[in-house]
Amino acid sequence: MRYVKWTLIALIVLIVGGFAHYTLPQHDIVRIVNTYEERQDISGWTTMFWQEAGNGTANQQSRDVQFIQAVRPNGKSIVYRNEDTGWGWPPYFKFDTANLYTEANDSISTRANPEWVSVTHYGWRSELLSIFPNAMGIKPVAGPDVTIIPWANIIILTVLFLLIVTLYRMWQQFRQRTIEPLVDDVEDVLELADEKKDSAVDKVKGWFRR
């Protein structure tokens, strides 16, 4: 039973952590090398990693998607998609896909004369599943060694932690004031019933002995 409990806790932590890692904004220091637009056939369970058709598209299964190609300081490549989130999830209310596409084109640079930018995004990059992180913003930075402090993540996680602590304390108070007294009352009733049962059994046994 103990292993089952800790397995469930670990599973919950894994699911919540994965959801937060996918949803919360992240910052990459990159050099943009190209932008392009490509027709994507979106179907199956991986549609959860793409925006819904209501966000400026007419067809969920096949549509044109903008992409931003970039290179990290270590030379590894990364590709971002550029889609509006609209009023959907995650609640970033992104409606400026065209403007971001223009900024990305304006930030294209070469290896000989690099221009480093910070790309704010959410999501994951998986070549196996053909999914891409969604770029939310582009900001020029001084160089590839710039450190971006994720203030938004710090604030969101702090608020979430305080909310969890508050809910836990409320549950503890509710259990102490309501559930535990009720359980004690039920146990008293069961003990009383058990005593009456034993008394009745003793009377029946005595009657048979007589």
GROMACS .gro file of C-alpha atoms in nm:
model
  210
    1MET     CA    1   0.000   0.000   0.000
    2ARG     CA    2   0.289   0.233   0.078
    3TYR     CA    3   0.441   0.179  -0.268
    4VAL     CA    4   0.105   0.244  -0.433
    5LYS     CA    5   0.073   0.573  -0.245
    6TRP     CA    6   0.416   0.698  -0.347
    7THR     CA    7   0.366   0.579  -0.704
    8LEU     CA    8   0.046   0.783  -0.729
    9ILE     CA    9   0.220   1.087  -0.578
   10ALA     CA   10   0.510   1.053  -0.824
   11LEU     CA   11   0.267   1.017  -1.114
   12ILE     CA   12   0.076   1.330  -1.010
   13VAL     CA   13   0.399   1.527  -0.971
   14LEU     CA   14   0.516   1.407  -1.314
   15ILE     CA   15   0.190   1.506  -1.484
   16VAL     CA   16   0.170   1.847  -1.314
   17GLY     CA   17   0.540   1.914  -1.376
   18GLY     CA   18   0.514   1.818  -1.743
   19PHE     CA   19   0.205   2.035  -1.789
   20ALA     CA   20   0.378   2.333  -1.625
   21HIS     CA   21   0.698   2.282  -1.826
   22TYR     CA   22   0.501   2.276  -2.152
   23THR     CA   23   0.274   2.570  -2.068
   24LEU     CA   24   0.497   2.818  -1.886
   25PRO     CA   25   0.702   3.062  -2.097
   26GLN     CA   26   1.068   2.984  -2.168
   27HIS     CA   27   1.347   3.197  -2.312
   28ASP     CA   28   1.603   3.085  -2.569
   29ILE     CA   29   1.907   3.288  -2.678
   30VAL     CA   30   1.935   3.217  -3.050
   31ARG     CA   31   2.040   3.356  -3.387
   32ILE     CA   32   1.756   3.358  -3.642
   33VAL     CA   33   1.866   3.223  -3.980
   34ASN     CA   34   1.543   3.187  -4.178
   35THR     CA   35   1.164   3.203  -4.178
   36TYR     CA   36   0.923   3.013  -4.400
   37GLU     CA   37   0.561   2.910  -4.436
   38GLU     CA   38   0.463   2.549  -4.491
   39ARG     CA   39   0.142   2.352  -4.536
   40GLN     CA   40   0.082   2.122  -4.240
   41ASP     CA   41  -0.152   1.823  -4.231
   42ILE     CA   42  -0.256   1.809  -3.866
   43SER     CA   43  -0.442   1.502  -3.745
   44GLY     CA   44  -0.447   1.243  -3.470
   45TRP     CA   45  -0.370   1.294  -3.103
   46THR     CA   46  -0.082   1.534  -3.178
   47THR     CA   47  -0.339   1.804  -3.264
   48MET     CA   48  -0.323   1.897  -2.892
   49PHE     CA   49   0.021   2.047  -2.962
   50TRP     CA   50  -0.116   2.282  -3.227
   51GLN     CA   51  -0.357   2.571  -3.197
   52GLU     CA   52  -0.725   2.522  -3.270
   53ALA     CA   53  -0.877   2.608  -3.605
   54GLY     CA   54  -1.065   2.902  -3.456
   55ASN     CA   55  -0.743   3.098  -3.411
   56GLY     CA   56  -0.738   3.246  -3.758
   57THR     CA   57  -0.763   2.927  -3.965
   58ALA     CA   58  -1.050   2.765  -4.147
   59ASN     CA   59  -0.944   2.402  -4.140
   60GLN     CA   60  -0.791   2.216  -3.848
   61GLN     CA   61  -0.661   1.923  -4.054
   62SER     CA   62  -0.460   2.115  -4.315
   63ARG     CA   63  -0.338   2.475  -4.301
   64ASP     CA   64  -0.040   2.703  -4.362
   65VAL     CA   65   0.184   2.752  -4.059
   66GLN     CA   66   0.468   3.001  -4.022
   67PHE     CA   67   0.802   2.876  -3.891
   68ILE     CA   68   1.114   3.047  -3.756
   69GLN     CA   69   1.448   2.871  -3.791
   70ALA     CA   70   1.724   2.957  -3.545
   71VAL     CA   71   2.061   2.840  -3.414
   72ARG     CA   72   2.165   2.825  -3.049
   73PRO     CA   73   2.504   2.952  -2.928
   74ASN     CA   74   2.630   2.591  -2.916
   75GLY     CA   75   2.548   2.547  -3.285
   76LYS     CA   76   2.238   2.331  -3.240
   77SER     CA   77   1.933   2.422  -3.448
   78ILE     CA   78   1.583   2.493  -3.320
   79VAL     CA   79   1.262   2.556  -3.514
   80TYR     CA   80   0.965   2.748  -3.375
   81ARG     CA   81   0.612   2.769  -3.507
   82ASN     CA   82   0.437   3.105  -3.513
   83GLU     CA   83   0.067   3.068  -3.432
   84ASP     CA   84  -0.185   3.288  -3.255
   85THR     CA   85  -0.318   3.151  -2.927
   86GLY     CA   86  -0.622   3.379  -2.943
   87TRP     CA   87  -0.857   3.337  -2.651
   88GLY     CA   88  -0.767   2.970  -2.611
   89TRP     CA   89  -0.512   2.782  -2.406
   90PRO     CA   90  -0.248   2.873  -2.300
   91PRO     CA   91  -0.392   3.213  -2.206
   92TYR     CA   92  -0.123   3.429  -2.369
   93PHE     CA   93  -0.377   3.612  -2.589
   94LYS     CA   94  -0.139   3.623  -2.884
   95PHE     CA   95  -0.290   3.792  -3.189
   96ASP     CA   96   0.024   3.940  -3.350
   97THR     CA   97   0.151   3.647  -3.560
   98ALA     CA   98   0.208   3.870  -3.864
   99ASN     CA   99   0.403   4.128  -3.660
  100LEU     CA  100   0.619   3.858  -3.499
  101TYR     CA  101   0.689   3.709  -3.842
  102THR     CA  102   0.809   4.052  -3.959
  103GLU     CA  103   1.031   4.093  -3.651
  104ALA     CA  104   1.180   3.749  -3.710
  105ASN     CA  105   1.263   3.836  -4.072
  106ASP     CA  106   1.417   4.163  -3.960
  107SER     CA  107   1.637   3.976  -3.709
  108ILE     CA  108   1.788   3.730  -3.958
  109SER     CA  109   2.168   3.730  -3.938
  110THR     CA  110   2.468   3.529  -4.053
  111ARG     CA  111   2.736   3.340  -3.865
  112ALA     CA  112   2.992   3.599  -3.966
  113ASN     CA  113   2.782   3.889  -3.836
  114PRO     CA  114   2.545   3.739  -3.574
  115GLU     CA  115   2.254   3.919  -3.410
  116TRP     CA  116   2.142   3.741  -3.095
  117VAL     CA  117   1.783   3.755  -2.978
  118SER     CA  118   1.580   3.611  -2.694
  119VAL     CA  119   1.284   3.409  -2.821
  120THR     CA  120   1.006   3.368  -2.567
  121HIS     CA  121   0.806   3.053  -2.633
  122TYR     CA  122   0.612   2.769  -2.480
  123GLY     CA  123   0.589   2.404  -2.580
  124TRP     CA  124   0.834   2.135  -2.683
  125ARG     CA  125   1.033   2.043  -2.990
  126SER     CA  126   1.009   1.679  -3.093
  127GLU     CA  127   1.135   1.556  -3.427
  128LEU     CA  128   0.969   1.218  -3.368
  129LEU     CA  129   0.623   1.371  -3.313
  130SER     CA  130   0.681   1.666  -3.550
  131ILE     CA  131   0.580   1.922  -3.290
  132PHE     CA  132   0.731   2.267  -3.242
  133PRO     CA  133   0.739   2.525  -2.962
  134ASN     CA  134   0.523   2.830  -3.031
  135ALA     CA  135   0.717   3.158  -3.041
  136MET     CA  136   0.554   3.436  -2.837
  137GLY     CA  137   0.803   3.721  -2.866
  138ILE     CA  138   1.145   3.823  -2.996
  139LYS     CA  139   1.377   4.064  -2.815
  140PRO     CA  140   1.732   4.165  -2.915
  141VAL     CA  141   2.002   4.089  -2.656
  142ALA     CA  142   2.364   4.196  -2.614
  143GLY     CA  143   2.515   3.854  -2.681
  144PRO     CA  144   2.485   3.476  -2.651
  145ASP     CA  145   2.585   3.475  -2.283
  146VAL     CA  146   2.297   3.692  -2.161
  147THR     CA  147   2.101   3.545  -1.870
  148ILE     CA  148   1.724   3.590  -1.879
  149ILE     CA  149   1.554   3.576  -1.538
  150PRO     CA  150   1.212   3.408  -1.579
  151TRP     CA  151   1.016   3.652  -1.363
  152ALA     CA  152   0.682   3.537  -1.503
  153ASN     CA  153   0.752   3.176  -1.410
  154ILE     CA  154   0.872   3.276  -1.062
  155ILE     CA  155   0.555   3.476  -0.997
  156ILE     CA  156   0.322   3.209  -1.138
  157LEU     CA  157   0.488   2.923  -0.947
  158THR     CA  158   0.495   3.128  -0.625
  159VAL     CA  159   0.123   3.205  -0.654
  160LEU     CA  160   0.052   2.840  -0.736
  161PHE     CA  161   0.254   2.723  -0.434
  162LEU     CA  162   0.071   2.965  -0.202
  163LEU     CA  163  -0.261   2.847  -0.344
  164ILE     CA  164  -0.172   2.481  -0.284
  165VAL     CA  165  -0.059   2.558   0.073
  166THR     CA  166  -0.381   2.751   0.139
  167LEU     CA  167  -0.599   2.470   0.002
  168TYR     CA  168  -0.404   2.215   0.208
  169ARG     CA  169  -0.453   2.417   0.528
  170MET     CA  170  -0.824   2.457   0.452
  171TRP     CA  171  -0.851   2.080   0.399
  172GLN     CA  172  -0.670   2.013   0.726
  173GLN     CA  173  -0.906   2.244   0.917
  174PHE     CA  174  -1.210   2.092   0.748
  175ARG     CA  175  -1.092   1.742   0.835
  176GLN     CA  176  -1.021   1.832   1.198
  177ARG     CA  177  -1.350   2.018   1.249
  178THR     CA  178  -1.587   1.806   1.042
  179ILE     CA  179  -1.458   1.470   0.926
  180GLU     CA  180  -1.268   1.352   1.236
  181PRO     CA  181  -1.558   1.426   1.478
  182LEU     CA  182  -1.793   1.248   1.238
  183VAL     CA  183  -1.561   0.948   1.220
  184ASP     CA  184  -1.538   0.943   1.601
  185ASP     CA  185  -1.919   0.949   1.625
  186VAL     CA  186  -1.946   0.662   1.377
  187GLU     CA  187  -1.688   0.461   1.573
  188ASP     CA  188  -1.880   0.523   1.896
  189VAL     CA  189  -2.202   0.405   1.734
  190LEU     CA  190  -2.031   0.094   1.598
  191GLU     CA  191  -1.878   0.016   1.938
  192LEU     CA  192  -2.216   0.060   2.105
  193ALA     CA  193  -2.378  -0.164   1.846
  194ASP     CA  194  -2.103  -0.422   1.895
  195GLU     CA  195  -2.157  -0.415   2.271
  196LYS     CA  196  -2.531  -0.463   2.227
  197LYS     CA  197  -2.466  -0.749   1.987
  198ASP     CA  198  -2.234  -0.920   2.234
  199SER     CA  199  -2.493  -0.873   2.509
  200ALA     CA  200  -2.765  -1.022   2.293
  201VAL     CA  201  -2.542  -1.317   2.199
  202ASP     CA  202  -2.464  -1.380   2.568
  203LYS     CA  203  -2.834  -1.377   2.651
  204VAL     CA  204  -2.910  -1.628   2.376
  205LYS     CA  205  -2.624  -1.854   2.487
  206GLY     CA  206  -2.749  -1.834   2.848
  207TRP     CA  207  -3.101  -1.921   2.740
  208PHE     CA  208  -2.979  -2.231   2.555
  209ARG     CA  209  -2.765  -2.340   2.850
  210ARG     CA  210  -3.065  -2.315   3.083
   0.00000   0.00000   0.00000
